[in-house]
PDB file with one MODEL, atoms N, CA, C and O in Angstrom:
MODEL        1
ATOM      1  N   MET A   1       3.849 -27.650 -14.749  1.00  0.00           N
ATOM      2  CA  MET A   1       3.110 -26.687 -15.553  1.00  0.00           C
ATOM      3  C   MET A   1       2.213 -25.806 -14.680  1.00  0.00           C
ATOM      4  O   MET A   1       2.082 -24.604 -14.911  1.00  0.00           O
ATOM      5  N   GLU A   2       1.607 -26.427 -13.683  1.00  0.00           N
ATOM      6  CA  GLU A   2       0.705 -25.690 -12.796  1.00  0.00           C
ATOM      7  C   GLU A   2       1.462 -24.640 -11.989  1.00  0.00           C
ATOM      8  O   GLU A   2       0.961 -23.532 -11.798  1.00  0.00           O
ATOM      9  N   ASN A   3       2.661 -24.971 -11.514  1.00  0.00           N
ATOM     10  CA  ASN A   3       3.476 -24.017 -10.774  1.00  0.00           C
ATOM     11  C   ASN A   3       3.912 -22.850 -11.656  1.00  0.00           C
ATOM     12  O   ASN A   3       3.960 -21.706 -11.204  1.00  0.00           O
ATOM     13  N   PHE A   4       4.228 -23.145 -12.910  1.00  0.00           N
ATOM     14  CA  PHE A   4       4.626 -22.096 -13.844  1.00  0.00           C
ATOM     15  C   PHE A   4       3.487 -21.101 -14.052  1.00  0.00           C
ATOM     16  O   PHE A   4       3.718 -19.892 -14.060  1.00  0.00           O
ATOM     17  N   LEU A   5       2.272 -21.591 -14.219  1.00  0.00           N
ATOM     18  CA  LEU A   5       1.115 -20.710 -14.397  1.00  0.00           C
ATOM     19  C   LEU A   5       0.861 -19.872 -13.148  1.00  0.00           C
ATOM     20  O   LEU A   5       0.488 -18.703 -13.241  1.00  0.00           O
ATOM     21  N   LYS A   6       1.065 -20.472 -11.991  1.00  0.00           N
ATOM     22  CA  LYS A   6       0.888 -19.741 -10.741  1.00  0.00           C
ATOM     23  C   LYS A   6       1.911 -18.616 -10.627  1.00  0.00           C
ATOM     24  O   LYS A   6       1.574 -17.516 -10.189  1.00  0.00           O
ATOM     25  N   ILE A   7       3.155 -18.880 -11.017  1.00  0.00           N
ATOM     26  CA  ILE A   7       4.203 -17.863 -10.982  1.00  0.00           C
ATOM     27  C   ILE A   7       3.864 -16.723 -11.937  1.00  0.00           C
ATOM     28  O   ILE A   7       4.000 -15.555 -11.573  1.00  0.00           O
ATOM     29  N   ILE A   8       3.428 -17.042 -13.143  1.00  0.00           N
ATOM     30  CA  ILE A   8       3.074 -16.029 -14.138  1.00  0.00           C
ATOM     31  C   ILE A   8       1.864 -15.225 -13.663  1.00  0.00           C
ATOM     32  O   ILE A   8       1.827 -14.006 -13.834  1.00  0.00           O
ATOM     33  N   PHE A   9       0.884 -15.890 -13.073  1.00  0.00           N
ATOM     34  CA  PHE A   9      -0.327 -15.216 -12.602  1.00  0.00           C
ATOM     35  C   PHE A   9      -0.015 -14.249 -11.456  1.00  0.00           C
ATOM     36  O   PHE A   9      -0.624 -13.183 -11.367  1.00  0.00           O
ATOM     37  N   ASN A  10       0.927 -14.610 -10.579  1.00  0.00           N
ATOM     38  CA  ASN A  10       1.274 -13.770  -9.429  1.00  0.00           C
ATOM     39  C   ASN A  10       2.332 -12.712  -9.746  1.00  0.00           C
ATOM     40  O   ASN A  10       2.665 -11.910  -8.873  1.00  0.00           O
ATOM     41  N   LEU A  11       2.859 -12.688 -10.948  1.00  0.00           N
ATOM     42  CA  LEU A  11       3.915 -11.745 -11.303  1.00  0.00           C
ATOM     43  C   LEU A  11       3.500 -10.276 -11.154  1.00  0.00           C
ATOM     44  O   LEU A  11       4.259  -9.508 -10.564  1.00  0.00           O
ATOM     45  N   PRO A  12       2.329  -9.843 -11.659  1.00  0.00           N
ATOM     46  CA  PRO A  12       1.946  -8.436 -11.461  1.00  0.00           C
ATOM     47  C   PRO A  12       1.808  -8.055  -9.986  1.00  0.00           C
ATOM     48  O   PRO A  12       2.191  -6.956  -9.585  1.00  0.00           O
ATOM     49  N   LYS A  13       1.266  -8.956  -9.195  1.00  0.00           N
ATOM     50  CA  LYS A  13       1.111  -8.706  -7.757  1.00  0.00           C
ATOM     51  C   LYS A  13       2.473  -8.537  -7.099  1.00  0.00           C
ATOM     52  O   LYS A  13       2.680  -7.597  -6.331  1.00  0.00           O
ATOM     53  N   ARG A  14       3.393  -9.430  -7.391  1.00  0.00           N
ATOM     54  CA  ARG A  14       4.731  -9.357  -6.801  1.00  0.00           C
ATOM     55  C   ARG A  14       5.489  -8.115  -7.257  1.00  0.00           C
ATOM     56  O   ARG A  14       6.218  -7.509  -6.471  1.00  0.00           O
ATOM     57  N   LEU A  15       5.323  -7.735  -8.516  1.00  0.00           N
ATOM     58  CA  LEU A  15       5.999  -6.558  -9.039  1.00  0.00           C
ATOM     59  C   LEU A  15       5.475  -5.293  -8.355  1.00  0.00           C
ATOM     60  O   LEU A  15       6.257  -4.419  -7.980  1.00  0.00           O
ATOM     61  N   LEU A  16       4.167  -5.198  -8.197  1.00  0.00           N
ATOM     62  CA  LEU A  16       3.586  -4.040  -7.529  1.00  0.00           C
ATOM     63  C   LEU A  16       4.013  -3.974  -6.060  1.00  0.00           C
ATOM     64  O   LEU A  16       4.302  -2.890  -5.552  1.00  0.00           O
ATOM     65  N   LEU A  17       4.056  -5.106  -5.382  1.00  0.00           N
ATOM     66  CA  LEU A  17       4.515  -5.129  -3.987  1.00  0.00           C
ATOM     67  C   LEU A  17       5.990  -4.723  -3.891  1.00  0.00           C
ATOM     68  O   LEU A  17       6.391  -4.068  -2.929  1.00  0.00           O
ATOM     69  N   LEU A  18       6.788  -5.106  -4.875  1.00  0.00           N
ATOM     70  CA  LEU A  18       8.194  -4.703  -4.909  1.00  0.00           C
ATOM     71  C   LEU A  18       8.317  -3.187  -5.077  1.00  0.00           C
ATOM     72  O   LEU A  18       9.132  -2.552  -4.409  1.00  0.00           O
ATOM     73  N   ILE A  19       7.514  -2.614  -5.963  1.00  0.00           N
ATOM     74  CA  ILE A  19       7.548  -1.166  -6.188  1.00  0.00           C
ATOM     75  C   ILE A  19       7.136  -0.422  -4.923  1.00  0.00           C
ATOM     76  O   ILE A  19       7.763   0.572  -4.557  1.00  0.00           O
ATOM     77  N   ILE A  20       6.088  -0.895  -4.254  1.00  0.00           N
ATOM     78  CA  ILE A  20       5.646  -0.256  -3.006  1.00  0.00           C
ATOM     79  C   ILE A  20       6.727  -0.377  -1.941  1.00  0.00           C
ATOM     80  O   ILE A  20       6.987   0.580  -1.210  1.00  0.00           O
ATOM     81  N   GLY A  21       7.358  -1.542  -1.846  1.00  0.00           N
ATOM     82  CA  GLY A  21       8.436  -1.735  -0.881  1.00  0.00           C
ATOM     83  C   GLY A  21       9.609  -0.805  -1.135  1.00  0.00           C
ATOM     84  O   GLY A  21      10.181  -0.256  -0.194  1.00  0.00           O
ATOM     85  N   LEU A  22       9.975  -0.620  -2.405  1.00  0.00           N
ATOM     86  CA  LEU A  22      11.057   0.306  -2.745  1.00  0.00           C
ATOM     87  C   LEU A  22      10.673   1.740  -2.392  1.00  0.00           C
ATOM     88  O   LEU A  22      11.501   2.498  -1.886  1.00  0.00           O
ATOM     89  N   TYR A  23       9.427   2.112  -2.656  1.00  0.00           N
ATOM     90  CA  TYR A  23       8.961   3.447  -2.277  1.00  0.00           C
ATOM     91  C   TYR A  23       9.092   3.647  -0.773  1.00  0.00           C
ATOM     92  O   TYR A  23       9.560   4.691  -0.319  1.00  0.00           O
ATOM     93  N   GLN A  24       8.676   2.640   0.003  1.00  0.00           N
ATOM     94  CA  GLN A  24       8.739   2.767   1.460  1.00  0.00           C
ATOM     95  C   GLN A  24      10.175   2.923   1.939  1.00  0.00           C
ATOM     96  O   GLN A  24      10.436   3.708   2.851  1.00  0.00           O
ATOM     97  N   VAL A  25      11.092   2.207   1.355  1.00  0.00           N
ATOM     98  CA  VAL A  25      12.486   2.256   1.795  1.00  0.00           C
ATOM     99  C   VAL A  25      13.186   3.538   1.346  1.00  0.00           C
ATOM    100  O   VAL A  25      14.024   4.070   2.074  1.00  0.00           O
ATOM    101  N   LEU A  26      12.853   4.036   0.163  1.00  0.00           N
ATOM    102  CA  LEU A  26      13.593   5.156  -0.406  1.00  0.00           C
ATOM    103  C   LEU A  26      12.937   6.526  -0.233  1.00  0.00           C
ATOM    104  O   LEU A  26      13.644   7.510  -0.014  1.00  0.00           O
ATOM    105  N   LEU A  27      11.607   6.620  -0.324  1.00  0.00           N
ATOM    106  CA  LEU A  27      10.967   7.926  -0.427  1.00  0.00           C
ATOM    107  C   LEU A  27       9.893   8.237   0.613  1.00  0.00           C
ATOM    108  O   LEU A  27       9.594   9.408   0.844  1.00  0.00           O
ATOM    109  N   SER A  28       9.324   7.251   1.226  1.00  0.00           N
ATOM    110  CA  SER A  28       8.189   7.472   2.120  1.00  0.00           C
ATOM    111  C   SER A  28       8.570   8.275   3.356  1.00  0.00           C
ATOM    112  O   SER A  28       9.533   7.934   4.043  1.00  0.00           O
ATOM    113  N   PRO A  29       7.817   9.350   3.648  1.00  0.00           N
ATOM    114  CA  PRO A  29       8.116  10.121   4.856  1.00  0.00           C
ATOM    115  C   PRO A  29       7.779   9.367   6.145  1.00  0.00           C
ATOM    116  O   PRO A  29       8.226   9.763   7.222  1.00  0.00           O
ATOM    117  N   ASP A  30       7.005   8.298   6.050  1.00  0.00           N
ATOM    118  CA  ASP A  30       6.647   7.521   7.236  1.00  0.00           C
ATOM    119  C   ASP A  30       7.517   6.281   7.441  1.00  0.00           C
ATOM    120  O   ASP A  30       7.559   5.742   8.547  1.00  0.00           O
ATOM    121  N   HIS A  31       8.209   5.819   6.401  1.00  0.00           N
ATOM    122  CA  HIS A  31       8.932   4.551   6.513  1.00  0.00           C
ATOM    123  C   HIS A  31      10.419   4.642   6.183  1.00  0.00           C
ATOM    124  O   HIS A  31      11.181   3.776   6.614  1.00  0.00           O
ATOM    125  N   SER A  32      10.858   5.640   5.448  1.00  0.00           N
ATOM    126  CA  SER A  32      12.246   5.686   4.971  1.00  0.00           C
ATOM    127  C   SER A  32      13.123   6.542   5.880  1.00  0.00           C
ATOM    128  O   SER A  32      12.747   6.848   7.012  1.00  0.00           O
ATOM    129  N   TRP A  33      14.276   6.918   5.381  1.00  0.00           N
ATOM    130  CA  TRP A  33      15.204   7.769   6.116  1.00  0.00           C
ATOM    131  C   TRP A  33      14.598   9.141   6.385  1.00  0.00           C
ATOM    132  O   TRP A  33      15.086   9.863   7.254  1.00  0.00           O
ATOM    133  N   LEU A  34      13.556   9.514   5.666  1.00  0.00           N
ATOM    134  CA  LEU A  34      12.883  10.800   5.899  1.00  0.00           C
ATOM    135  C   LEU A  34      12.065  10.809   7.192  1.00  0.00           C
ATOM    136  O   LEU A  34      11.603  11.859   7.638  1.00  0.00           O
ATOM    137  N   LYS A  35      11.896   9.640   7.780  1.00  0.00           N
ATOM    138  CA  LYS A  35      11.092   9.522   8.998  1.00  0.00           C
ATOM    139  C   LYS A  35      11.635  10.408  10.122  1.00  0.00           C
ATOM    140  O   LYS A  35      10.865  10.883  10.956  1.00  0.00           O
ATOM    141  N   SER A  36      12.935  10.632  10.154  1.00  0.00           N
ATOM    142  CA  SER A  36      13.519  11.467  11.209  1.00  0.00           C
ATOM    143  C   SER A  36      13.054  12.916  11.110  1.00  0.00           C
ATOM    144  O   SER A  36      13.063  13.637  12.108  1.00  0.00           O
ATOM    145  N   ALA A  37      12.646  13.350   9.919  1.00  0.00           N
ATOM    146  CA  ALA A  37      12.140  14.721   9.749  1.00  0.00           C
ATOM    147  C   ALA A  37      10.704  14.862  10.235  1.00  0.00           C
ATOM    148  O   ALA A  37      10.234  15.971  10.490  1.00  0.00           O
ATOM    149  N   TYR A  38      10.003  13.728  10.364  1.00  0.00           N
ATOM    150  CA  TYR A  38       8.606  13.722  10.812  1.00  0.00           C
ATOM    151  C   TYR A  38       8.461  12.769  12.000  1.00  0.00           C
ATOM    152  O   TYR A  38       7.954  11.660  11.833  1.00  0.00           O
ATOM    153  N   PRO A  39       8.893  13.176  13.186  1.00  0.00           N
ATOM    154  CA  PRO A  39       8.897  12.253  14.333  1.00  0.00           C
ATOM    155  C   PRO A  39       7.502  11.769  14.741  1.00  0.00           C
ATOM    156  O   PRO A  39       7.382  10.699  15.339  1.00  0.00           O
ATOM    157  N   TYR A  40       6.462  12.518  14.438  1.00  0.00           N
ATOM    158  CA  TYR A  40       5.099  12.096  14.784  1.00  0.00           C
ATOM    159  C   TYR A  40       4.367  11.498  13.595  1.00  0.00           C
ATOM    160  O   TYR A  40       3.163  11.249  13.663  1.00  0.00           O
ATOM    161  N   GLY A  41       5.077  11.270  12.523  1.00  0.00           N
ATOM    162  CA  GLY A  41       4.487  10.694  11.332  1.00  0.00           C
ATOM    163  C   GLY A  41       3.984  11.767  10.382  1.00  0.00           C
ATOM    164  O   GLY A  41       3.676  12.887  10.791  1.00  0.00           O
ATOM    165  N   TYR A  42       3.909  11.419   9.150  1.00  0.00           N
ATOM    166  CA  TYR A  42       3.491  12.360   8.120  1.00  0.00           C
ATOM    167  C   TYR A  42       2.072  12.061   7.660  1.00  0.00           C
ATOM    168  O   TYR A  42       1.284  12.980   7.433  1.00  0.00           O
ATOM    169  N   CYS A  43       1.749  10.807   7.523  1.00  0.00           N
ATOM    170  CA  CYS A  43       0.445  10.403   7.006  1.00  0.00           C
ATOM    171  C   CYS A  43      -0.643  10.679   8.035  1.00  0.00           C
ATOM    172  O   CYS A  43      -0.452  10.442   9.228  1.00  0.00           O
ATOM    173  N   LYS A  44      -1.774  11.174   7.576  1.00  0.00           N
ATOM    174  CA  LYS A  44      -2.870  11.482   8.488  1.00  0.00           C
ATOM    175  C   LYS A  44      -3.790  10.280   8.727  1.00  0.00           C
ATOM    176  O   LYS A  44      -4.666  10.336   9.591  1.00  0.00           O
ATOM    177  N   HIS A  45      -3.600   9.211   7.979  1.00  0.00           N
ATOM    178  CA  HIS A  45      -4.404   7.997   8.161  1.00  0.00           C
ATOM    179  C   HIS A  45      -3.536   6.889   8.748  1.00  0.00           C
ATOM    180  O   HIS A  45      -2.310   6.918   8.638  1.00  0.00           O
ATOM    181  N   TYR A  46      -4.184   5.927   9.363  1.00  0.00           N
ATOM    182  CA  TYR A  46      -3.489   4.740   9.848  1.00  0.00           C
ATOM    183  C   TYR A  46      -4.183   3.526   9.263  1.00  0.00           C
ATOM    184  O   TYR A  46      -5.409   3.439   9.339  1.00  0.00           O
ATOM    185  N   PRO A  47      -3.467   2.604   8.692  1.00  0.00           N
ATOM    186  CA  PRO A  47      -2.049   2.607   8.344  1.00  0.00           C
ATOM    187  C   PRO A  47      -1.777   3.579   7.195  1.00  0.00           C
ATOM    188  O   PRO A  47      -2.702   4.065   6.546  1.00  0.00           O
ATOM    189  N   SER A  48      -0.515   3.847   6.961  1.00  0.00           N
ATOM    190  CA  SER A  48      -0.154   4.767   5.871  1.00  0.00           C
ATOM    191  C   SER A  48      -0.661   4.199   4.543  1.00  0.00           C
ATOM    192  O   SER A  48      -0.957   3.008   4.446  1.00  0.00           O
ATOM    193  N   CYS A  49      -0.756   5.037   3.545  1.00  0.00           N
ATOM    194  CA  CYS A  49      -1.301   4.603   2.254  1.00  0.00           C
ATOM    195  C   CYS A  49      -0.482   3.462   1.641  1.00  0.00           C
ATOM    196  O   CYS A  49      -1.049   2.532   1.067  1.00  0.00           O
ATOM    197  N   SER A  50       0.823   3.528   1.759  1.00  0.00           N
ATOM    198  CA  SER A  50       1.645   2.467   1.180  1.00  0.00           C
ATOM    199  C   SER A  50       1.467   1.154   1.942  1.00  0.00           C
ATOM    200  O   SER A  50       1.427   0.086   1.333  1.00  0.00           O
ATOM    201  N   GLU A  51       1.363   1.227   3.265  1.00  0.00           N
ATOM    202  CA  GLU A  51       1.140   0.009   4.044  1.00  0.00           C
ATOM    203  C   GLU A  51      -0.252  -0.561   3.772  1.00  0.00           C
ATOM    204  O   GLU A  51      -0.416  -1.776   3.664  1.00  0.00           O
ATOM    205  N   TYR A  52      -1.242   0.303   3.663  1.00  0.00           N
ATOM    206  CA  TYR A  52      -2.603  -0.108   3.319  1.00  0.00           C
ATOM    207  C   TYR A  52      -2.605  -0.817   1.959  1.00  0.00           C
ATOM    208  O   TYR A  52      -3.261  -1.845   1.792  1.00  0.00           O
ATOM    209  N   SER A  53      -1.878  -0.266   1.003  1.00  0.00           N
ATOM    210  CA  SER A  53      -1.813  -0.861  -0.329  1.00  0.00           C
ATOM    211  C   SER A  53      -1.183  -2.247  -0.286  1.00  0.00           C
ATOM    212  O   SER A  53      -1.680  -3.177  -0.922  1.00  0.00           O
ATOM    213  N   LYS A  54      -0.097  -2.388   0.458  1.00  0.00           N
ATOM    214  CA  LYS A  54       0.531  -3.704   0.581  1.00  0.00           C
ATOM    215  C   LYS A  54      -0.432  -4.725   1.174  1.00  0.00           C
ATOM    216  O   LYS A  54      -0.531  -5.848   0.679  1.00  0.00           O
ATOM    217  N   LEU A  55      -1.143  -4.337   2.233  1.00  0.00           N
ATOM    218  CA  LEU A  55      -2.093  -5.251   2.862  1.00  0.00           C
ATOM    219  C   LEU A  55      -3.239  -5.604   1.918  1.00  0.00           C
ATOM    220  O   LEU A  55      -3.633  -6.767   1.825  1.00  0.00           O
ATOM    221  N   ALA A  56      -3.770  -4.611   1.223  1.00  0.00           N
ATOM    222  CA  ALA A  56      -4.892  -4.848   0.310  1.00  0.00           C
ATOM    223  C   ALA A  56      -4.485  -5.759  -0.843  1.00  0.00           C
ATOM    224  O   ALA A  56      -5.231  -6.669  -1.206  1.00  0.00           O
ATOM    225  N   ILE A  57      -3.316  -5.524  -1.418  1.00  0.00           N
ATOM    226  CA  ILE A  57      -2.865  -6.344  -2.544  1.00  0.00           C
ATOM    227  C   ILE A  57      -2.558  -7.762  -2.084  1.00  0.00           C
ATOM    228  O   ILE A  57      -2.856  -8.716  -2.802  1.00  0.00           O
ATOM    229  N   ASN A  58      -1.969  -7.920  -0.905  1.00  0.00           N
ATOM    230  CA  ASN A  58      -1.712  -9.269  -0.385  1.00  0.00           C
ATOM    231  C   ASN A  58      -3.001 -10.022  -0.101  1.00  0.00           C
ATOM    232  O   ASN A  58      -3.084 -11.219  -0.376  1.00  0.00           O
ATOM    233  N   ASN A  59      -4.008  -9.347   0.442  1.00  0.00           N
ATOM    234  CA  ASN A  59      -5.252 -10.023   0.832  1.00  0.00           C
ATOM    235  C   ASN A  59      -6.243 -10.214  -0.310  1.00  0.00           C
ATOM    236  O   ASN A  59      -6.976 -11.203  -0.326  1.00  0.00           O
ATOM    237  N   PHE A  60      -6.278  -9.287  -1.268  1.00  0.00           N
ATOM    238  CA  PHE A  60      -7.306  -9.337  -2.303  1.00  0.00           C
ATOM    239  C   PHE A  60      -6.783  -9.582  -3.707  1.00  0.00           C
ATOM    240  O   PHE A  60      -7.570  -9.771  -4.634  1.00  0.00           O
ATOM    241  N   GLY A  61      -5.474  -9.581  -3.879  1.00  0.00           N
ATOM    242  CA  GLY A  61      -4.918  -9.787  -5.207  1.00  0.00           C
ATOM    243  C   GLY A  61      -4.658  -8.476  -5.917  1.00  0.00           C
ATOM    244  O   GLY A  61      -4.914  -7.395  -5.386  1.00  0.00           O
ATOM    245  N   PHE A  62      -4.144  -8.597  -7.126  1.00  0.00           N
ATOM    246  CA  PHE A  62      -3.674  -7.439  -7.878  1.00  0.00           C
ATOM    247  C   PHE A  62      -4.798  -6.462  -8.226  1.00  0.00           C
ATOM    248  O   PHE A  62      -4.665  -5.263  -7.980  1.00  0.00           O
ATOM    249  N   ILE A  63      -5.894  -6.951  -8.789  1.00  0.00           N
ATOM    250  CA  ILE A  63      -6.926  -6.057  -9.309  1.00  0.00           C
ATOM    251  C   ILE A  63      -7.715  -5.387  -8.184  1.00  0.00           C
ATOM    252  O   ILE A  63      -7.752  -4.159  -8.102  1.00  0.00           O
ATOM    253  N   LYS A  64      -8.337  -6.173  -7.328  1.00  0.00           N
ATOM    254  CA  LYS A  64      -9.146  -5.587  -6.253  1.00  0.00           C
ATOM    255  C   LYS A  64      -8.267  -4.815  -5.264  1.00  0.00           C
ATOM    256  O   LYS A  64      -8.671  -3.757  -4.780  1.00  0.00           O
ATOM    257  N   GLY A  65      -7.089  -5.321  -4.962  1.00  0.00           N
ATOM    258  CA  GLY A  65      -6.173  -4.633  -4.071  1.00  0.00           C
ATOM    259  C   GLY A  65      -5.732  -3.296  -4.637  1.00  0.00           C
ATOM    260  O   GLY A  65      -5.610  -2.318  -3.899  1.00  0.00           O
ATOM    261  N   SER A  66      -5.491  -3.246  -5.948  1.00  0.00           N
ATOM    262  CA  SER A  66      -5.108  -1.984  -6.588  1.00  0.00           C
ATOM    263  C   SER A  66      -6.251  -0.975  -6.547  1.00  0.00           C
ATOM    264  O   SER A  66      -6.029   0.216  -6.330  1.00  0.00           O
ATOM    265  N   LEU A  67      -7.468  -1.453  -6.756  1.00  0.00           N
ATOM    266  CA  LEU A  67      -8.633  -0.552  -6.696  1.00  0.00           C
ATOM    267  C   LEU A  67      -8.838  -0.008  -5.290  1.00  0.00           C
ATOM    268  O   LEU A  67      -9.133   1.176  -5.125  1.00  0.00           O
ATOM    269  N   LEU A  68      -8.686  -0.851  -4.277  1.00  0.00           N
ATOM    270  CA  LEU A  68      -8.789  -0.381  -2.891  1.00  0.00           C
ATOM    271  C   LEU A  68      -7.682   0.626  -2.577  1.00  0.00           C
ATOM    272  O   LEU A  68      -7.910   1.612  -1.875  1.00  0.00           O
ATOM    273  N   SER A  69      -6.499   0.374  -3.096  1.00  0.00           N
ATOM    274  CA  SER A  69      -5.369   1.289  -2.884  1.00  0.00           C
ATOM    275  C   SER A  69      -5.621   2.638  -3.535  1.00  0.00           C
ATOM    276  O   SER A  69      -5.354   3.683  -2.940  1.00  0.00           O
ATOM    277  N   LEU A  70      -6.129   2.614  -4.741  1.00  0.00           N
ATOM    278  CA  LEU A  70      -6.434   3.857  -5.447  1.00  0.00           C
ATOM    279  C   LEU A  70      -7.500   4.657  -4.695  1.00  0.00           C
ATOM    280  O   LEU A  70      -7.399   5.877  -4.569  1.00  0.00           O
ATOM    281  N   LYS A  71      -8.509   3.963  -4.202  1.00  0.00           N
ATOM    282  CA  LYS A  71      -9.563   4.619  -3.416  1.00  0.00           C
ATOM    283  C   LYS A  71      -8.967   5.284  -2.175  1.00  0.00           C
ATOM    284  O   LYS A  71      -9.351   6.396  -1.813  1.00  0.00           O
ATOM    285  N   ARG A  72      -8.035   4.602  -1.536  1.00  0.00           N
ATOM    286  CA  ARG A  72      -7.395   5.137  -0.331  1.00  0.00           C
ATOM    287  C   ARG A  72      -6.533   6.357  -0.644  1.00  0.00           C
ATOM    288  O   ARG A  72      -6.563   7.335   0.103  1.00  0.00           O
ATOM    289  N   VAL A  73      -5.773   6.321  -1.727  1.00  0.00           N
ATOM    290  CA  VAL A  73      -4.908   7.437  -2.090  1.00  0.00           C
ATOM    291  C   VAL A  73      -5.747   8.664  -2.439  1.00  0.00           C
ATOM    292  O   VAL A  73      -5.351   9.788  -2.133  1.00  0.00           O
ATOM    293  N   VAL A  74      -6.894   8.465  -3.071  1.00  0.00           N
ATOM    294  CA  VAL A  74      -7.775   9.586  -3.389  1.00  0.00           C
ATOM    295  C   VAL A  74      -8.287  10.238  -2.111  1.00  0.00           C
ATOM    296  O   VAL A  74      -8.493  11.451  -2.074  1.00  0.00           O
ATOM    297  N   LYS A  75      -8.495   9.441  -1.060  1.00  0.00           N
ATOM    298  CA  LYS A  75      -8.952   9.983   0.217  1.00  0.00           C
ATOM    299  C   LYS A  75      -7.880  10.796   0.936  1.00  0.00           C
ATOM    300  O   LYS A  75      -8.193  11.544   1.862  1.00  0.00           O
ATOM    301  N   CYS A  76      -6.640  10.662   0.527  1.00  0.00           N
ATOM    302  CA  CYS A  76      -5.544  11.340   1.202  1.00  0.00           C
ATOM    303  C   CYS A  76      -5.368  12.740   0.630  1.00  0.00           C
ATOM    304  O   CYS A  76      -4.618  12.945  -0.325  1.00  0.00           O
ATOM    305  N   ASN A  77      -6.063  13.692   1.221  1.00  0.00           N
ATOM    306  CA  ASN A  77      -5.970  15.077   0.789  1.00  0.00           C
ATOM    307  C   ASN A  77      -6.164  15.986   1.995  1.00  0.00           C
ATOM    308  O   ASN A  77      -6.571  15.505   3.053  1.00  0.00           O
ATOM    309  N   PRO A  78      -5.891  17.268   1.877  1.00  0.00           N
ATOM    310  CA  PRO A  78      -5.953  18.166   3.036  1.00  0.00           C
ATOM    311  C   PRO A  78      -7.356  18.389   3.595  1.00  0.00           C
ATOM    312  O   PRO A  78      -7.494  18.913   4.700  1.00  0.00           O
ATOM    313  N   PHE A  79      -8.390  18.006   2.864  1.00  0.00           N
ATOM    314  CA  PHE A  79      -9.756  18.280   3.293  1.00  0.00           C
ATOM    315  C   PHE A  79     -10.404  17.129   4.059  1.00  0.00           C
ATOM    316  O   PHE A  79     -11.575  17.219   4.427  1.00  0.00           O
ATOM    317  N   VAL A  80      -9.669  16.062   4.301  1.00  0.00           N
ATOM    318  CA  VAL A  80     -10.198  14.871   4.967  1.00  0.00           C
ATOM    319  C   VAL A  80      -9.668  14.807   6.391  1.00  0.00           C
ATOM    320  O   VAL A  80      -8.499  15.101   6.639  1.00  0.00           O
ATOM    321  N   GLU A  81     -10.517  14.428   7.313  1.00  0.00           N
ATOM    322  CA  GLU A  81     -10.113  14.257   8.705  1.00  0.00           C
ATOM    323  C   GLU A  81      -9.237  13.011   8.844  1.00  0.00           C
ATOM    324  O   GLU A  81      -9.465  12.022   8.147  1.00  0.00           O
ATOM    325  N   PRO A  82      -8.243  13.042   9.728  1.00  0.00           N
ATOM    326  CA  PRO A  82      -7.441  11.845   9.984  1.00  0.00           C
ATOM    327  C   PRO A  82      -8.316  10.706  10.492  1.00  0.00           C
ATOM    328  O   PRO A  82      -9.291  10.931  11.209  1.00  0.00           O
ATOM    329  N   SER A  83      -7.959   9.481  10.114  1.00  0.00           N
ATOM    330  CA  SER A  83      -8.784   8.352  10.519  1.00  0.00           C
ATOM    331  C   SER A  83      -7.969   7.067  10.551  1.00  0.00           C
ATOM    332  O   SER A  83      -6.862   6.983  10.019  1.00  0.00           O
ATOM    333  N   ILE A  84      -8.565   6.074  11.197  1.00  0.00           N
ATOM    334  CA  ILE A  84      -8.042   4.707  11.136  1.00  0.00           C
ATOM    335  C   ILE A  84      -8.863   4.017  10.056  1.00  0.00           C
ATOM    336  O   ILE A  84     -10.080   3.879  10.182  1.00  0.00           O
ATOM    337  N   ASP A  85      -8.199   3.590   9.009  1.00  0.00           N
ATOM    338  CA  ASP A  85      -8.869   3.029   7.834  1.00  0.00           C
ATOM    339  C   ASP A  85      -8.277   1.655   7.558  1.00  0.00           C
ATOM    340  O   ASP A  85      -7.269   1.535   6.862  1.00  0.00           O
ATOM    341  N   LEU A  86      -8.897   0.634   8.100  1.00  0.00           N
ATOM    342  CA  LEU A  86      -8.403  -0.729   7.920  1.00  0.00           C
ATOM    343  C   LEU A  86      -8.988  -1.335   6.653  1.00  0.00           C
ATOM    344  O   LEU A  86     -10.058  -0.933   6.197  1.00  0.00           O
ATOM    345  N   ILE A  87      -8.275  -2.310   6.085  1.00  0.00           N
ATOM    346  CA  ILE A  87      -8.799  -2.949   4.877  1.00  0.00           C
ATOM    347  C   ILE A  87     -10.036  -3.749   5.247  1.00  0.00           C
ATOM    348  O   ILE A  87     -10.139  -4.245   6.369  1.00  0.00           O
ATOM    349  N   PRO A  88     -10.982  -3.884   4.311  1.00  0.00           N
ATOM    350  CA  PRO A  88     -12.176  -4.677   4.601  1.00  0.00           C
ATOM    351  C   PRO A  88     -11.827  -6.154   4.762  1.00  0.00           C
ATOM    352  O   PRO A  88     -10.777  -6.601   4.302  1.00  0.00           O
ATOM    353  N   ASN A  89     -12.695  -6.898   5.407  1.00  0.00           N
ATOM    354  CA  ASN A  89     -12.475  -8.339   5.559  1.00  0.00           C
ATOM    355  C   ASN A  89     -12.670  -9.012   4.211  1.00  0.00           C
ATOM    356  O   ASN A  89     -13.576  -8.655   3.459  1.00  0.00           O
ATOM    357  N   PRO A  90     -11.813  -9.994   3.903  1.00  0.00           N
ATOM    358  CA  PRO A  90     -11.934 -10.711   2.627  1.00  0.00           C
ATOM    359  C   PRO A  90     -13.192 -11.556   2.562  1.00  0.00           C
ATOM    360  O   PRO A  90     -13.438 -12.219   1.554  1.00  0.00           O
TER     361      PRO A  90
ENDMDL
END
């Protein structure tokens, strides 16, 4: 019973990580087949927003990781200087 609850509790986290992984493989200019069009990378931050999101969700869980990811995506605009933006320590 305890394992079943753990699986159900982790389902949103796993689903979101799957969606991010599919985005990286199919559409991301930094990770997918489009990478050849951008040899120096497309994202102005390191790590890329999708990689940052994966790390945040893995380290902090679905809710806090999603909020950190949303904050990072909002920072990704033409008016922001490129930066190294690592996830905070848990």
